[in-house]
Every structure is written in structure tokens, then in C-alpha cells.
PDB file of C-alpha atoms and ligand atoms in Angstrom:
ATOM      1  CA  MET A 200     110.711  91.200 239.266  1.00 42.00           C
ATOM      2  CA  THR A 201     109.407  88.837 236.579  1.00 49.00           C
ATOM      3  CA  ASP A 202     111.157  85.682 237.673  1.00 66.00           C
ATOM      4  CA  VAL A 203     109.004  82.783 238.853  1.00 72.00           C
ATOM      5  CA  PRO A 204     108.693  81.274 242.349  1.00 80.00           C
ATOM      6  CA  ARG A 205     110.368  77.909 242.803  1.00 79.00           C
ATOM      7  CA  SER A 206     108.447  76.706 245.813  1.00 84.00           C
ATOM      8  CA  LEU A 207     105.109  77.071 247.586  1.00 87.00           C
ATOM      9  CA  ILE A 208     106.794  79.008 250.396  1.00 91.00           C
ATOM     10  CA  GLU A 209     108.440  81.390 247.993  1.00 90.00           C
ATOM     11  CA  PHE A 210     105.125  81.764 246.189  1.00 91.00           C
ATOM     12  CA  GLN A 211     103.327  82.642 249.341  1.00 92.00           C
ATOM     13  CA  GLN A 212     105.984  85.229 250.238  1.00 93.00           C
ATOM     14  CA  ARG A 213     105.904  86.758 246.775  1.00 92.00           C
ATOM     15  CA  PHE A 214     102.148  86.812 246.207  1.00 93.00           C
ATOM     16  CA  GLY A 215     100.791  87.096 249.725  1.00 93.00           C
ATOM     17  CA  ASP A 216      98.404  89.990 249.091  1.00 94.00           C
ATOM     18  CA  GLU A 217      96.500  91.822 246.359  1.00 92.00           C
ATOM     19  CA  ALA A 218      99.073  94.534 245.948  1.00 92.00           C
ATOM     20  CA  ALA A 219     101.905  92.073 245.292  1.00 93.00           C
ATOM     21  CA  CYS A 220      99.833  90.261 242.650  1.00 91.00           C
ATOM     22  CA  ALA A 221      98.774  93.484 240.960  1.00 90.00           C
ATOM     23  CA  GLN A 222     102.337  94.756 240.879  1.00 90.00           C
ATOM     24  CA  TYR A 223     103.502  91.532 239.302  1.00 88.00           C
ATOM     25  CA  LEU A 224     100.791  91.830 236.574  1.00 86.00           C
ATOM     26  CA  ALA A 225     101.687  95.440 235.910  1.00 87.00           C
ATOM     27  CA  ALA A 226     105.367  94.573 235.564  1.00 85.00           C
ATOM     28  CA  MET A 227     104.514  91.761 233.153  1.00 80.00           C
ATOM     29  CA  ARG A 228     102.131  93.822 231.175  1.00 82.00           C
ATOM     30  CA  TRP A 229     104.270  96.961 230.960  1.00 85.00           C
ATOM     31  CA  PRO A 230     107.897  95.875 231.535  1.00 82.00           C
ATOM     32  CA  ASP A 231     109.092  99.399 230.543  1.00 87.00           C
ATOM     33  CA  GLY A 232     106.361 101.240 232.389  1.00 88.00           C
ATOM     34  CA  PHE A 233     102.672 101.875 231.645  1.00 90.00           C
ATOM     35  CA  VAL A 234     101.658 102.245 227.983  1.00 91.00           C
ATOM     36  CA  CYS A 235      98.118 103.310 227.106  1.00 93.00           C
ATOM     37  CA  PRO A 236      96.485 100.681 224.806  1.00 90.00           C
ATOM     38  CA  SER A 237      94.528 103.397 223.045  1.00 92.00           C
ATOM     39  CA  CYS A 238      97.062 106.161 222.295  1.00 94.00           C
ATOM     40  CA  GLY A 239     100.410 104.743 223.362  1.00 92.00           C
ATOM     41  CA  SER A 240     101.066 107.448 225.920  1.00 93.00           C
ATOM     42  CA  GLY A 241     103.237 106.591 228.857  1.00 92.00           C
ATOM     43  CA  LYS A 242     101.628 109.145 231.183  1.00 94.00           C
ATOM     44  CA  ALA A 243      98.993 107.880 233.563  1.00 93.00           C
ATOM     45  CA  TRP A 244      97.882 107.870 237.161  1.00 92.00           C
ATOM     46  CA  ARG A 245      96.436 105.226 239.397  1.00 90.00           C
ATOM     47  CA  LEU A 246      92.761 105.719 240.207  1.00 91.00           C
ATOM     48  CA  GLU A 247      91.765 105.925 243.818  1.00 86.00           C
ATOM     49  CA  THR A 248      88.256 104.680 243.122  1.00 86.00           C
ATOM     50  CA  LYS A 249      88.988 101.572 241.028  1.00 83.00           C
ATOM     51  CA  ALA A 250      91.332  98.829 242.084  1.00 81.00           C
ATOM     52  CA  TRP A 251      94.566  98.624 240.109  1.00 86.00           C
ATOM     53  CA  THR A 252      93.291 100.827 237.308  1.00 91.00           C
ATOM     54  CA  TYR A 253      95.278 103.456 235.451  1.00 93.00           C
ATOM     55  CA  GLU A 254      93.865 106.487 233.664  1.00 95.00           C
ATOM     56  CA  CYS A 255      95.758 107.791 230.636  1.00 96.00           C
ATOM     57  CA  ALA A 256      96.795 111.412 231.130  1.00 95.00           C
ATOM     58  CA  ASP A 257      96.459 112.105 227.387  1.00 96.00           C
ATOM     59  CA  CYS A 258      93.271 110.359 226.187  1.00 96.00           C
ATOM     60  CA  GLY A 259      91.578 109.464 229.490  1.00 95.00           C
ATOM     61  CA  ARG A 260      91.266 105.755 228.765  1.00 95.00           C
ATOM     62  CA  GLN A 261      91.073 103.648 231.889  1.00 93.00           C
ATOM     63  CA  THR A 262      93.036 100.404 231.869  1.00 91.00           C
ATOM     64  CA  SER A 263      92.962  97.751 234.595  1.00 88.00           C
ATOM     65  CA  VAL A 264      96.008  95.738 235.262  1.00 87.00           C
ATOM     66  CA  THR A 265      93.705  92.706 235.252  1.00 81.00           C
ATOM     67  CA  ALA A 266      91.653  93.532 232.171  1.00 74.00           C
ATOM     68  CA  GLY A 267      90.493  90.438 230.340  1.00 64.00           C
ATOM     69  CA  MET A 268      91.940  87.924 232.748  1.00 64.00           C
ATOM     70  CA  HIS A 269      90.457  88.205 236.178  1.00 56.00           C
ATOM     71  CA  HIS A 270      87.361  86.602 237.634  1.00 56.00           C
ATOM     72  CA  SER A 271      86.021  89.730 239.232  1.00 60.00           C
ATOM     73  CA  LYS A 272      84.546  88.202 242.376  1.00 72.00           C
ATOM     74  CA  LEU A 273      87.762  86.464 243.418  1.00 81.00           C
ATOM     75  CA  PRO A 274      90.775  88.048 245.052  1.00 86.00           C
ATOM     76  CA  LEU A 275      93.882  88.118 242.877  1.00 88.00           C
ATOM     77  CA  THR A 276      95.628  85.941 245.414  1.00 91.00           C
ATOM     78  CA  ALA A 277      93.205  83.078 244.808  1.00 88.00           C
ATOM     79  CA  TRP A 278      93.508  83.583 241.053  1.00 87.00           C
ATOM     80  CA  PHE A 279      97.318  83.454 241.274  1.00 90.00           C
ATOM     81  CA  TRP A 280      97.247  80.333 243.424  1.00 91.00           C
ATOM     82  CA  ALA A 281      94.966  78.591 240.924  1.00 90.00           C
ATOM     83  CA  ALA A 282      97.247  79.537 238.006  1.00 89.00           C
ATOM     84  CA  TYR A 283     100.301  78.386 239.925  1.00 90.00           C
ATOM     85  CA  LEU A 284      98.839  75.024 240.959  1.00 89.00           C
ATOM     86  CA  MET A 285      97.501  74.343 237.468  1.00 87.00           C
ATOM     87  CA  ALA A 286     100.756  75.295 235.793  1.00 86.00           C
ATOM     88  CA  THR A 287     103.282  73.611 238.071  1.00 82.00           C
ATOM     89  CA  ASP A 288     101.635  70.379 239.110  1.00 81.00           C
ATOM     90  CA  SER A 289     102.638  67.671 236.665  1.00 79.00           C
ATOM     91  CA  ASN A 290      99.033  66.597 236.301  1.00 83.00           C
ATOM     92  CA  GLY A 291      97.313  69.901 236.762  1.00 82.00           C
ATOM     93  CA  ILE A 292      94.399  70.275 239.145  1.00 85.00           C
ATOM     94  CA  SER A 293      90.712  69.639 238.796  1.00 86.00           C
ATOM     95  CA  ALA A 294      88.030  72.085 239.820  1.00 89.00           C
ATOM     96  CA  LEU A 295      87.098  69.851 242.736  1.00 90.00           C
ATOM     97  CA  GLN A 296      90.685  69.782 244.029  1.00 90.00           C
ATOM     98  CA  LEU A 297      90.956  73.503 243.536  1.00 91.00           C
ATOM     99  CA  GLN A 298      87.764  74.107 245.470  1.00 93.00           C
ATOM    100  CA  HIS A 299      89.139  72.146 248.420  1.00 93.00           C
ATOM    101  CA  GLN A 300      92.669  73.538 248.312  1.00 90.00           C
ATOM    102  CA  LEU A 301      91.610  77.173 248.079  1.00 90.00           C
ATOM    103  CA  ALA A 302      88.537  76.725 250.291  1.00 90.00           C
ATOM    104  CA  PHE A 303      86.080  78.152 247.746  1.00 89.00           C
ATOM    105  CA  GLY A 304      82.536  78.167 248.877  1.00 90.00           C
ATOM    106  CA  SER A 305      81.178  76.710 245.655  1.00 91.00           C
ATOM    107  CA  TYR A 306      82.256  74.176 243.070  1.00 92.00           C
ATOM    108  CA  LYS A 307      80.979  76.537 240.363  1.00 91.00           C
ATOM    109  CA  THR A 308      83.454  79.254 241.321  1.00 89.00           C
ATOM    110  CA  ALA A 309      86.329  76.788 241.086  1.00 91.00           C
ATOM    111  CA  TRP A 310      85.042  75.352 237.804  1.00 88.00           C
ATOM    112  CA  LEU A 311      84.728  78.769 236.144  1.00 87.00           C
ATOM    113  CA  LEU A 312      88.231  79.707 237.265  1.00 86.00           C
ATOM    114  CA  CYS A 313      89.615  76.466 235.842  1.00 86.00           C
ATOM    115  CA  ALA A 314      87.736  77.033 232.607  1.00 83.00           C
ATOM    116  CA  LYS A 315      89.175  80.520 232.301  1.00 82.00           C
ATOM    117  CA  LEU A 316      92.702  79.352 232.936  1.00 83.00           C
ATOM    118  CA  ARG A 317      92.240  76.497 230.536  1.00 82.00           C
ATOM    119  CA  ARG A 318      91.075  78.871 227.859  1.00 77.00           C
ATOM    120  CA  SER A 319      94.262  80.854 228.375  1.00 77.00           C
ATOM    121  CA  MET A 320      96.324  77.806 227.537  1.00 83.00           C
ATOM    122  CA  LEU A 321      95.757  78.142 223.799  1.00 78.00           C
ATOM    123  CA  ALA A 322      98.493  80.529 222.825  1.00 73.00           C
ATOM    124  CA  PRO A 323      97.432  82.822 219.991  1.00 70.00           C
ATOM    125  CA  GLY A 324      99.773  82.652 217.060  1.00 72.00           C
ATOM    126  CA  ARG A 325     101.581  79.497 218.213  1.00 80.00           C
ATOM    127  CA  SER A 326     103.743  78.021 215.485  1.00 87.00           C
ATOM    128  CA  ALA A 327     102.740  74.815 213.721  1.00 92.00           C
ATOM    129  CA  LEU A 328     104.499  71.457 214.154  1.00 95.00           C
ATOM    130  CA  ALA A 329     107.441  70.966 211.779  1.00 93.00           C
ATOM    131  CA  GLY A 330     109.730  68.264 210.503  1.00 92.00           C
ATOM    132  CA  LEU A 331     108.760  64.652 210.962  1.00 93.00           C
ATOM    133  CA  VAL A 332     105.359  64.383 212.751  1.00 94.00           C
ATOM    134  CA  GLU A 333     103.556  61.214 213.857  1.00 94.00           C
ATOM    135  CA  VAL A 334      99.841  61.504 213.277  1.00 94.00           C
ATOM    136  CA  ASP A 335      97.119  59.071 214.407  1.00 93.00           C
ATOM    137  CA  GLU A 336      93.602  58.855 215.703  1.00 93.00           C
ATOM    138  CA  THR A 337      92.111  57.474 218.890  1.00 93.00           C
ATOM    139  CA  GLU A 338      88.784  57.229 220.716  1.00 91.00           C
ATOM    140  CA  ILE A 339      88.234  58.692 224.138  1.00 88.00           C
ATOM    141  CA  ALA A 340      85.475  57.727 226.474  1.00 82.00           C
ATOM    142  CA  CYS A 341      83.550  60.759 227.731  1.00 78.00           C
ATOM    143  CA  ARG A 342      80.947  61.382 230.377  1.00 72.00           C
ATOM    144  CA  SER A 343      78.236  63.938 230.187  1.00 63.00           C
ATOM    145  CA  LYS A 344      76.596  63.475 233.560  1.00 58.00           C
ATOM    146  CA  ASN A 345      77.432  65.159 236.877  1.00 55.00           C
ATOM    147  CA  ASP A 346      77.821  68.476 235.131  1.00 46.00           C
ATOM    148  CA  PRO A 347      77.016  71.032 237.828  1.00 43.00           C
ATOM    149  CA  VAL A 348      77.029  73.996 235.462  1.00 37.00           C
ATOM    150  CA  THR A 349      74.746  72.833 232.688  1.00 38.00           C
ATOM    151  CA  GLY A 350      72.805  70.456 234.898  1.00 37.00           C
ATOM    152  CA  GLY A 351      73.501  67.419 232.789  1.00 40.00           C
ATOM    153  CA  GLY A 352      69.902  66.232 232.648  1.00 42.00           C
ATOM    154  CA  GLY A 353      69.090  63.273 230.481  1.00 40.00           C
ATOM    155  CA  ARG A 354      72.395  62.657 228.667  1.00 39.00           C
ATOM    156  CA  SER A 355      74.030  60.368 231.193  1.00 38.00           C
ATOM    157  CA  HIS A 356      75.253  57.726 228.752  1.00 41.00           C
ATOM    158  CA  GLN A 357      78.931  57.370 228.134  1.00 52.00           C
ATOM    159  CA  GLY A 358      80.070  57.902 224.573  1.00 68.00           C
ATOM    160  CA  LYS A 359      83.249  57.762 222.560  1.00 82.00           C
ATOM    161  CA  LEU A 360      84.703  60.823 220.949  1.00 88.00           C
ATOM    162  CA  LEU A 361      87.188  60.876 218.131  1.00 93.00           C
ATOM    163  CA  VAL A 362      90.543  62.624 218.688  1.00 95.00           C
ATOM    164  CA  VAL A 363      93.430  63.178 216.277  1.00 96.00           C
ATOM    165  CA  GLY A 364      96.912  63.652 217.676  1.00 97.00           C
ATOM    166  CA  ALA A 365     100.212  64.828 216.197  1.00 97.00           C
ATOM    167  CA  VAL A 366     103.695  64.602 217.755  1.00 97.00           C
ATOM    168  CA  GLU A 367     106.961  66.067 216.514  1.00 96.00           C
ATOM    169  CA  VAL A 368     109.658  63.412 216.397  1.00 94.00           C
ATOM    170  CA  GLU A 369     112.933  64.817 217.668  1.00 89.00           C
ATOM    171  CA  ASP A 370     116.521  63.582 217.608  1.00 81.00           C
ATOM    172  CA  GLY A 371     115.931  60.939 214.969  1.00 80.00           C
ATOM    173  CA  GLY A 372     113.149  59.275 216.947  1.00 79.00           C
ATOM    174  CA  ARG A 373     114.663  59.380 220.465  1.00 83.00           C
ATOM    175  CA  GLY A 374     112.096  61.740 221.855  1.00 86.00           C
ATOM    176  CA  PRO A 375     108.881  63.661 221.308  1.00 93.00           C
ATOM    177  CA  GLY A 376     108.861  67.377 220.663  1.00 94.00           C
ATOM    178  CA  ARG A 377     105.662  69.395 220.745  1.00 94.00           C
ATOM    179  CA  ILE A 378     102.192  67.900 220.369  1.00 96.00           C
ATOM    180  CA  ARG A 379      98.725  68.823 219.178  1.00 97.00           C
ATOM    181  CA  LEU A 380      95.369  67.186 219.929  1.00 96.00           C
ATOM    182  CA  ALA A 381      92.016  67.943 218.395  1.00 96.00           C
ATOM    183  CA  ARG A 382      88.506  66.563 218.502  1.00 94.00           C
ATOM    184  CA  VAL A 383      87.215  65.608 215.025  1.00 94.00           C
ATOM    185  CA  ALA A 384      83.725  64.704 213.871  1.00 91.00           C
ATOM    186  CA  ASP A 385      84.894  61.680 211.890  1.00 90.00           C
ATOM    187  CA  TYR A 386      87.951  60.157 210.245  1.00 89.00           C
ATOM    188  CA  SER A 387      87.095  61.413 206.768  1.00 90.00           C
ATOM    189  CA  ALA A 388      89.686  63.005 204.509  1.00 91.00           C
ATOM    190  CA  GLY A 389      87.993  66.380 205.083  1.00 92.00           C
ATOM    191  CA  SER A 390      88.337  66.219 208.865  1.00 92.00           C
ATOM    192  CA  LEU A 391      91.893  64.871 208.844  1.00 92.00           C
ATOM    193  CA  HIS A 392      93.148  67.274 206.178  1.00 93.00           C
ATOM    194  CA  ALA A 393      91.689  70.195 208.137  1.00 93.00           C
ATOM    195  CA  PHE A 394      93.615  68.979 211.236  1.00 95.00           C
ATOM    196  CA  LEU A 395      96.867  68.681 209.233  1.00 94.00           C
ATOM    197  CA  ALA A 396      96.389  72.121 207.696  1.00 93.00           C
ATOM    198  CA  ALA A 397      95.772  73.727 211.100  1.00 93.00           C
ATOM    199  CA  ASN A 398      98.544  72.033 213.018  1.00 94.00           C
ATOM    200  CA  LEU A 399     101.385  71.065 210.661  1.00 94.00           C
ATOM    201  CA  ALA A 400     103.694  73.599 208.986  1.00 93.00           C
ATOM    202  CA  PRO A 401     104.026  73.567 205.214  1.00 91.00           C
ATOM    203  CA  GLY A 402     106.755  71.084 204.306  1.00 90.00           C
ATOM    204  CA  ALA A 403     106.250  68.891 207.385  1.00 92.00           C
ATOM    205  CA  THR A 404     106.137  65.155 206.923  1.00 92.00           C
ATOM    206  CA  ALA A 405     103.135  63.309 208.382  1.00 91.00           C
ATOM    207  CA  LYS A 406     103.975  59.761 209.429  1.00 90.00           C
ATOM    208  CA  THR A 407     100.769  57.793 209.628  1.00 89.00           C
ATOM    209  CA  ASP A 408      99.456  54.236 209.809  1.00 85.00           C
ATOM    210  CA  GLY A 409      98.556  54.422 206.132  1.00 79.00           C
ATOM    211  CA  TRP A 410      94.823  55.162 206.590  1.00 77.00           C
ATOM    212  CA  SER A 411      93.567  56.122 203.185  1.00 74.00           C
ATOM    213  CA  ALA A 412      92.061  59.424 204.355  1.00 80.00           C
ATOM    214  CA  TYR A 413      95.472  61.019 205.072  1.00 82.00           C
ATOM    215  CA  PRO A 414      97.105  61.281 201.619  1.00 81.00           C
ATOM    216  CA  GLY A 415      96.520  64.373 199.507  1.00 81.00           C
ATOM    217  CA  ALA A 416      96.729  67.026 202.232  1.00 82.00           C
ATOM    218  CA  ALA A 417      98.007  70.270 200.747  1.00 79.00           C
ATOM    219  CA  SER A 418     101.732  71.075 201.232  1.00 79.00           C
ATOM    220  CA  ILE A 419     102.278  68.139 203.594  1.00 84.00           C
ATOM    221  CA  THR A 420     104.489  65.227 202.692  1.00 85.00           C
ATOM    222  CA  HIS A 421     102.840  61.942 203.594  1.00 82.00           C
ATOM    223  CA  ASP A 422     104.826  59.013 204.972  1.00 83.00           C
ATOM    224  CA  PRO A 423     102.341  56.159 205.262  1.00 79.00           C
ATOM    225  CA  HIS A 424     103.207  52.968 207.151  1.00 76.00           C
ATOM    226  CA  VAL A 425     100.553  50.416 206.403  1.00 68.00           C
ATOM    227  CA  VAL A 426     100.304  48.754 209.751  1.00 62.00           C
ATOM    228  CA  GLY A 427      98.890  45.402 208.780  1.00 59.00           C
ATOM    229  CA  LYS A 428     100.113  42.878 211.305  1.00 52.00           C
ATOM    230  CA  MET A 429     102.649  45.223 212.840  1.00 59.00           C
ATOM    231  CA  ALA A 430     101.187  46.979 215.833  1.00 67.00           C
ATOM    232  CA  ALA A 431     100.538  50.646 215.400  1.00 71.00           C
ATOM    233  CA  HIS A 432     102.342  51.471 218.659  1.00 72.00           C
ATOM    234  CA  ILE A 433     105.596  50.181 217.124  1.00 77.00           C
ATOM    235  CA  VAL A 434     105.246  52.210 213.951  1.00 82.00           C
ATOM    236  CA  LEU A 435     104.000  55.324 215.765  1.00 89.00           C
ATOM    237  CA  PRO A 436     105.405  55.026 219.291  1.00 91.00           C
ATOM    238  CA  TRP A 437     105.232  58.662 220.412  1.00 94.00           C
ATOM    239  CA  VAL A 438     101.677  59.493 219.371  1.00 94.00           C
ATOM    240  CA  HIS A 439     100.560  56.267 221.024  1.00 93.00           C
ATOM    241  CA  ARG A 440     102.352  57.087 224.226  1.00 94.00           C
ATOM    242  CA  ILE A 441     100.651  60.517 224.189  1.00 95.00           C
ATOM    243  CA  PHE A 442      97.232  58.888 223.755  1.00 95.00           C
ATOM    244  CA  SER A 443      97.969  56.515 226.575  1.00 94.00           C
ATOM    245  CA  ASN A 444      99.124  59.301 228.906  1.00 93.00           C
ATOM    246  CA  LEU A 445      96.079  61.373 227.903  1.00 94.00           C
ATOM    247  CA  LYS A 446      93.658  58.634 228.904  1.00 92.00           C
ATOM    248  CA  VAL A 447      95.405  57.948 232.205  1.00 90.00           C
ATOM    249  CA  TRP A 448      95.352  61.673 232.979  1.00 89.00           C
ATOM    250  CA  ALA A 449      91.670  62.013 231.985  1.00 86.00           C
ATOM    251  CA  SER A 450      90.540  59.246 234.303  1.00 84.00           C
ATOM    252  CA  GLY A 451      92.981  60.078 237.087  1.00 81.00           C
ATOM    253  CA  VAL A 452      92.438  63.834 237.405  1.00 77.00           C
ATOM    254  CA  TYR A 453      88.979  64.225 235.956  1.00 74.00           C
ATOM    255  CA  HIS A 454      87.443  60.746 236.273  1.00 74.00           C
ATOM    256  CA  GLY A 455      86.676  60.955 232.595  1.00 76.00           C
ATOM    257  CA  LEU A 456      86.410  64.048 230.389  1.00 78.00           C
ATOM    258  CA  ARG A 457      83.151  65.745 229.670  1.00 78.00           C
ATOM    259  CA  ARG A 458      81.932  65.724 226.109  1.00 79.00           C
ATOM    260  CA  THR A 459      81.021  69.390 225.962  1.00 81.00           C
ATOM    261  CA  HIS A 460      84.419  70.616 226.992  1.00 82.00           C
ATOM    262  CA  LEU A 461      86.627  67.970 225.419  1.00 87.00           C
ATOM    263  CA  GLN A 462      88.665  70.361 223.285  1.00 89.00           C
ATOM    264  CA  SER A 463      89.517  72.615 226.221  1.00 87.00           C
ATOM    265  CA  TYR A 464      90.754  69.595 228.201  1.00 88.00           C
ATOM    266  CA  LEU A 465      92.816  68.535 225.180  1.00 92.00           C
ATOM    267  CA  ASP A 466      94.246  72.067 225.073  1.00 91.00           C
ATOM    268  CA  GLU A 467      95.177  71.767 228.768  1.00 90.00           C
ATOM    269  CA  PHE A 468      96.946  68.473 228.186  1.00 92.00           C
ATOM    270  CA  VAL A 469      98.811  69.945 225.211  1.00 93.00           C
ATOM    271  CA  PHE A 470      99.761  73.078 227.153  1.00 91.00           C
ATOM    272  CA  ARG A 471     101.227  71.080 230.021  1.00 89.00           C
ATOM    273  CA  PHE A 472     103.038  68.579 227.761  1.00 92.00           C
ATOM    274  CA  ASN A 473     104.614  71.262 225.588  1.00 91.00           C
ATOM    275  CA  ARG A 474     105.864  73.066 228.672  1.00 87.00           C
ATOM    276  CA  ARG A 475     106.944  69.977 230.562  1.00 85.00           C
ATOM    277  CA  ARG A 476     110.574  71.187 230.686  1.00 83.00           C
ATOM    278  CA  THR A 477     109.624  74.723 231.725  1.00 80.00           C
ATOM    279  CA  ARG A 478     106.915  74.072 234.232  1.00 75.00           C
ATOM    280  CA  TYR A 479     107.581  77.041 236.400  1.00 71.00           C
ATOM    281  CA  THR A 480     107.596  79.469 233.540  1.00 72.00           C
ATOM    282  CA  ALA A 481     104.283  77.937 232.443  1.00 82.00           C
ATOM    283  CA  PHE A 482     102.770  79.867 235.363  1.00 84.00           C
ATOM    284  CA  ARG A 483     104.011  83.099 233.905  1.00 78.00           C
ATOM    285  CA  SER A 484     102.945  82.228 230.403  1.00 72.00           C
ATOM    286  CA  LEU A 485      99.513  81.318 231.724  1.00 77.00           C
ATOM    287  CA  LEU A 486      99.133  84.787 233.165  1.00 75.00           C
ATOM    288  CA  GLY A 487     100.790  86.418 230.173  1.00 60.00           C
ATOM    289  CA  ILE A 488      98.719  84.569 227.625  1.00 46.00           C
ATOM    290  CA  ALA A 489      95.605  85.288 229.576  1.00 44.00           C
ATOM    291  CA  ALA A 490      96.324  89.003 229.423  1.00 44.00           C
ATOM    292  CA  ALA A 491      96.112  88.887 225.641  1.00 45.00           C
ATOM    293  CA  HIS A 492      92.564  87.532 225.670  1.00 44.00           C
ATOM    294  CA  GLN A 493      89.362  89.506 225.761  1.00 44.00           C
ATOM    295  CA  PRO A 494      87.076  88.809 228.720  1.00 45.00           C
ATOM    296  CA  THR A 495      85.147  85.608 228.257  1.00 49.00           C
ATOM    297  CA  PRO A 496      81.361  85.797 228.443  1.00 49.00           C
ATOM    298  CA  TYR A 497      79.984  83.252 230.854  1.00 50.00           C
ATOM    299  CA  LYS A 498      77.825  81.674 228.113  1.00 49.00           C
ATOM    300  CA  MET A 499      80.817  81.033 225.931  1.00 48.00           C
ATOM    301  CA  LEU A 500      82.594  79.255 228.745  1.00 50.00           C
ATOM    302  CA  ILE A 501      79.733  76.878 229.459  1.00 50.00           C
ATOM    303  CA  SER A 502      79.019  76.227 225.829  1.00 47.00           C
ATOM    304  CA  PRO A 503      82.185  76.445 223.684  1.00 42.00           C
ATOM    305  CA  GLU A 504      80.337  75.162 220.628  1.00 39.00           C
ATOM    306  CA  ALA A 505      78.217  78.307 220.713  1.00 37.00           C
ATOM    307  CA  LYS A 506      81.121  80.144 219.112  1.00 35.00           C
ATOM    308  CA  THR A 507      80.609  78.541 215.713  1.00 30.00           C
TER     309      THR A 507
HETATM  310 ZN1   ZN B 130      95.770 107.150 226.118  1.00 77.70          ZN
END
């Protein structure tokens, strides 16, 4: 029941109507049968009056199979298609592409759905990078115009934003493991140490270009390589390849990333990269991770910075 479709045809056969989608969600959410989130009871009945909602027989709590994850105005089938396309396409899918492919009436609908899926890509409790980790900084060109949700107005200049990246080095340098990307305010020791603390496990070794702001981070071993005349992409090949792929993706899929939502786009890139070998199960983890989130207020989606 919880395996993942391998093709578009199989997907359409599996998730062709609302009932099939809801049953899939219920099976994912309660693999051993319904469990009340309030009292833990396993006794419940399906409500006739509310779609895909169970009422606990012991405490009366009503629980929707889609609680916290579903854009209420859209059919589940559209929501599933969006998750599938975003998870399985090697480059993901932009809101504009999604609007065309699923024939949504408005760009805003597609954009909100993308934003919601993207927010689900940040797995709560994910484990920090370990072992030898390349760390470096880059600048990303951003656009702030053509923003149909906030209106854009008046900030149409392009600007550069600062991004720090980290890549686990696997197999003695033969390949990259998992990655992390984060927007930072500056390249100060405070900003970079906060990134290292949030993303590298205690005991990890940060391999850097020797920039003086990196040393001194708590519980991280520092392996500086003062670049000098040697190009940074030779000393830190994997993090530079990630930066390069990130920029190609940003211009190819999104025609440049928007300043306001930069971190969520970075999270999307990280999500897809870290699941590059398990693309089909990324669909399931997208739905599964989403189920663990609380519903997102619209204002928080359009202005992520409002959270702090
Ligand atoms: Zn209950």
C-alpha cells in the first residue's frame, strides 16, 4: 500500500480520485490503523459530514487525514500531482510550470501550493553533517520584481545575496554526501559559526579556504586551506560544484531566485540533492514530512522573515 509509483501512468492509476489519495494518506499516517492524536485510542468512525475526517470514539476529537498539509480549496488529486512532479523531476517544477501542467486557473494557487510543498522539504530533526565537510561561501543574484503575491512594487533592482554551503565528502573525496545551504547576513565569524553550529555535527571537520572568520567554531575541527594562487574549486571541488549547479538551476527553473524566499528555494535544492538517489521515495517523504507540520498561515508563507 505504501510503495511509490514508478511512472506517470502508474501514478494516475493509483491516485486517480480523492478516495485513493485519502486512503494513501491514512495508510501513511496510521500504518497500523487509526490512532487518536489526543488520547491514543484506536476506536474511531468516519464522519459523513466532513471529508476524510475521523472522530475518536473515546474523546470525540476529530482528525482529518489531511490535517496540516492540504490546501483546502484544491482537490487531493491536484495536490498529489504537484508533490509527485516536484519530488520526481530532477529539477523540480516552478509554480508557472505547475499552473500550466495542472491547468490551475491562477498563478497564485500554484505558487501557494509550491510554497507549501517547499516548506515541507525541511525535515524536522534531520541529522547534522558529519565527518569531513567542505564549507565555502558564494553570492547569488536575486530578483525581487515580478512577484505576483506581494506585488513587488518599487524594488526591481537585482541584488546579490550571500549563501554559505556545506558538503559531506564521501569515499575519501570521490563523491559528495549530503549538503546544506543557508542564507547569511555577512561573512563575519558570528554568521559563519552559527551556520557551522546549526549544520555540522560535533566532531566534524570543516575544510575551508582559510578565511579568517571560520576558525574558533565550537566543537568543530577546522582544516583551513589558504587558497592563495590555487583556485578554490580545486581545493573545495564539491561545494563549488554544488554552487555551480545551484546557480544553473536557479536561472533555468526560476529565472533567478527571489530575495524574499531565498532560504526556501535553498531548502528545495538541498531536499532534492540529498534525495537524488531515492527520487521516488522523495514523493512519499514530501507527503510524510508535510503531515508532521502545523497548517501554515498564509502570511507566514508570503513573508517568511515575519517568523523572527
Ligand atoms: Zn481520542
